[in-house]
Tab-separated table of C-alpha atoms in Angstrom:
chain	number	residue	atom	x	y	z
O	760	UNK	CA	65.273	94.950	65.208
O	761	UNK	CA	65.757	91.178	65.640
O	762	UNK	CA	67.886	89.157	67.152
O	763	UNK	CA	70.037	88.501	64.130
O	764	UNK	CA	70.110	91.774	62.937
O	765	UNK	CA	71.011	93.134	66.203
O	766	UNK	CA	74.116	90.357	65.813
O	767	UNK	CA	74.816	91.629	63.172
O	768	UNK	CA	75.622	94.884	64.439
O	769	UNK	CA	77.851	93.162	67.048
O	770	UNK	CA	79.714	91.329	64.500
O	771	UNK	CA	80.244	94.314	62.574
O	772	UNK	CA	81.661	95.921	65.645
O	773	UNK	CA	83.975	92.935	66.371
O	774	UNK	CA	85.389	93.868	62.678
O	775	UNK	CA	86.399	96.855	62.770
O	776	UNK	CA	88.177	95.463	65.942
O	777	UNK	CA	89.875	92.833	64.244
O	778	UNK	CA	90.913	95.791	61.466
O	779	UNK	CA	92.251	97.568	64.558
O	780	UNK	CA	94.920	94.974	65.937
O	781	UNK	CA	91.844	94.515	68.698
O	782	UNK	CA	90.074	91.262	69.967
O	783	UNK	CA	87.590	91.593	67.744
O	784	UNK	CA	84.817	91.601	70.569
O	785	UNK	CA	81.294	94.054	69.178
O	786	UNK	CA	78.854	94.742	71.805
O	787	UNK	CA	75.333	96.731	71.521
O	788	UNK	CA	73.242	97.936	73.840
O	789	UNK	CA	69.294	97.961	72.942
O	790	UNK	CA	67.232	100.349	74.758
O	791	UNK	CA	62.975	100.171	73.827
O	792	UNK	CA	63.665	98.069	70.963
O	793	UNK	CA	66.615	100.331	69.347
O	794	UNK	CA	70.075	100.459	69.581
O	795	UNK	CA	71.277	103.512	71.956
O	796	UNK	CA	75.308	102.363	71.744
O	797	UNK	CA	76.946	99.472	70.223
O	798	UNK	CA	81.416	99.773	70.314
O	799	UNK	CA	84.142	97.415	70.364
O	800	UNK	CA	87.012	96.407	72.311
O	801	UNK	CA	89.994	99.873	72.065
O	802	UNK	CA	92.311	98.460	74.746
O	803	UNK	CA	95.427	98.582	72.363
O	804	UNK	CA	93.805	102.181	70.623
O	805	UNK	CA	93.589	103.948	74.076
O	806	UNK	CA	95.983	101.989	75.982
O	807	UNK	CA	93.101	101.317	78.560
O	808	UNK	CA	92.683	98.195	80.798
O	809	UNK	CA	88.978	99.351	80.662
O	810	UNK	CA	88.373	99.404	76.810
O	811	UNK	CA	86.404	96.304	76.926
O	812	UNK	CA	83.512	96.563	74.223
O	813	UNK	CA	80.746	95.834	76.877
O	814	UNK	CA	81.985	98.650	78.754
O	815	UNK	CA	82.328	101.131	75.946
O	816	UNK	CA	78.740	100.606	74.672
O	817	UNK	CA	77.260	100.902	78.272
O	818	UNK	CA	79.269	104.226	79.160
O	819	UNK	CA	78.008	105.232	75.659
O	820	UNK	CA	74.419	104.324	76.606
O	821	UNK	CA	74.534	105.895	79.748
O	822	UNK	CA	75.863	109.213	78.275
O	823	UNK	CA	73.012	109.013	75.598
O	824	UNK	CA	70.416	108.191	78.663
O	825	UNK	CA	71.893	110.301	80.667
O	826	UNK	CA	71.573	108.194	83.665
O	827	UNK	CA	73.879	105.094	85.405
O	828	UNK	CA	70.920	103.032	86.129
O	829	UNK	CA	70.343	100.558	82.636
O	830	UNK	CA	67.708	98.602	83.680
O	831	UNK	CA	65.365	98.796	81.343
O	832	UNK	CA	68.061	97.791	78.800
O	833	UNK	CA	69.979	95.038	77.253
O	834	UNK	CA	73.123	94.147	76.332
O	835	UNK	CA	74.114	92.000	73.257
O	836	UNK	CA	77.936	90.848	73.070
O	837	UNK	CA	79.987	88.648	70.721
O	838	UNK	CA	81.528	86.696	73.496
O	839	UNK	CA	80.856	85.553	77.417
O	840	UNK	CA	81.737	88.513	79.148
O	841	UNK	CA	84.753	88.408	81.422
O	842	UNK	CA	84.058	89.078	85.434
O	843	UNK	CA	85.521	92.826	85.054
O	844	UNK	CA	82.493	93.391	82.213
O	845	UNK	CA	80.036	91.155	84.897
O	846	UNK	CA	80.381	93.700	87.368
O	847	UNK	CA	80.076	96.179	85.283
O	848	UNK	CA	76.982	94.863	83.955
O	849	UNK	CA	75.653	94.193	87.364
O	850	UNK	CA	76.611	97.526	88.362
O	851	UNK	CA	74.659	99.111	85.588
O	852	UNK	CA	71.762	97.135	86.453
O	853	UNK	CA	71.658	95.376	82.610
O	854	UNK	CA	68.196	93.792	82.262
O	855	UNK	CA	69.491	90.728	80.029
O	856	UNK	CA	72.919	89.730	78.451
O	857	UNK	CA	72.859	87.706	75.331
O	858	UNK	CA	76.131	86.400	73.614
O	859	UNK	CA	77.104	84.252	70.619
O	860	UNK	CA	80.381	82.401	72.244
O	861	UNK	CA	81.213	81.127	75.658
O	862	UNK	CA	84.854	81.541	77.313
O	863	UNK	CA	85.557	77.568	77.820
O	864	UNK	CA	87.461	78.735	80.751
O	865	UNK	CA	85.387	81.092	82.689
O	866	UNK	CA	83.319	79.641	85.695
O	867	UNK	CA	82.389	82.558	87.931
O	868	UNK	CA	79.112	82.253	88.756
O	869	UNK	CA	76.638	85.322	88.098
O	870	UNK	CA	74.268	87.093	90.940
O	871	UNK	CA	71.464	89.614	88.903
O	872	UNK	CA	71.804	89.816	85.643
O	873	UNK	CA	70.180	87.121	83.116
O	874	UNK	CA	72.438	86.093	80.474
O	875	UNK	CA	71.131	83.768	77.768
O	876	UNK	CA	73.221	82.237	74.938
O	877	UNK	CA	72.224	82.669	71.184
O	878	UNK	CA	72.293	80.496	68.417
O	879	UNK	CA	71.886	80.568	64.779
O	880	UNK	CA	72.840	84.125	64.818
O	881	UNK	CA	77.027	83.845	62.206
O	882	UNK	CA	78.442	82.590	65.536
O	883	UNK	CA	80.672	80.276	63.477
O	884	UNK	CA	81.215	83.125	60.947
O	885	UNK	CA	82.421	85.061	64.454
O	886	UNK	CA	83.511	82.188	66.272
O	887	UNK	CA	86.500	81.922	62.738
O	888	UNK	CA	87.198	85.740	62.861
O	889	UNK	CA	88.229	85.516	66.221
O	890	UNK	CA	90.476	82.395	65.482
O	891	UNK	CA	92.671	83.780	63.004
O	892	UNK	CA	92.672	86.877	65.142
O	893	UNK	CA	94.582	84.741	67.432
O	894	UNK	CA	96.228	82.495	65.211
O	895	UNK	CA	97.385	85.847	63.432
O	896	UNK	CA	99.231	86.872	66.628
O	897	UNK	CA	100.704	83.395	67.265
């Protein structure tokens, strides 16, 4: 898959979010070229702190692997992760993290785990969902 396409799966996952009354964040994990879990945020749907979509696709990709250790994977996410997901990540030992939109406000600095910001991948089709997600709460 490429890049894009592999967005696009993200994106898609971020929309059935935002059809959810969630923060319509998508995230897929890609294991030897191919997609072993992508998932969204479900905070609200399970009433779970821990429903984060970076976390749901890399418990799902663990189950599937049926192993903790993710290291020969990658994880591709709508937005920045927050530090609960980086440790997460870190934890799982996530090869690479790529992402369409920062978090302005987040400055934590990250220890193992590369993350690398895409472009040219509907980030401004995403980067509008997620404002009127907001702006619909407001």
């Amino acid at each position: 898959m490429t890049v894009s396409e592999i967005f696009n799966v993200c994106i898609e996952e971020a929309r059935k979010a935002f059809g959810e009354d969630e923060v319509p964040i998508g995230a897929v994990v890609i294991h030897n070229d191919s997609v072993i879990s992508c998932s969204h945020n479900t905070r609200e749907f399970d009433h779970n702190i821990l429903g984060h979509a970076e976390i749901n696709a890399i418990l799902e990709a663990s189950r599937k692997l049926k192993r903790w250790n993710l290291s020969d994977c990658d994880l591709y996410v709508t937005l920045k992760p927050c530090s609960m997901c980086v440790e997460i990540i870190n934890q799982a030992r996530i090869r690479n993290v790529y992402y369409l939109l920062d978090k302005f406000s987040y400055k934590k600095e990250y220890d193992k785990t590369v993350f690398k910001k895409i472009t040219n991948c509907n980030e401004q089709m995403y980067a509008n969902m997620l404002a009127d997600f907001f702006k619909n709460k407001r």
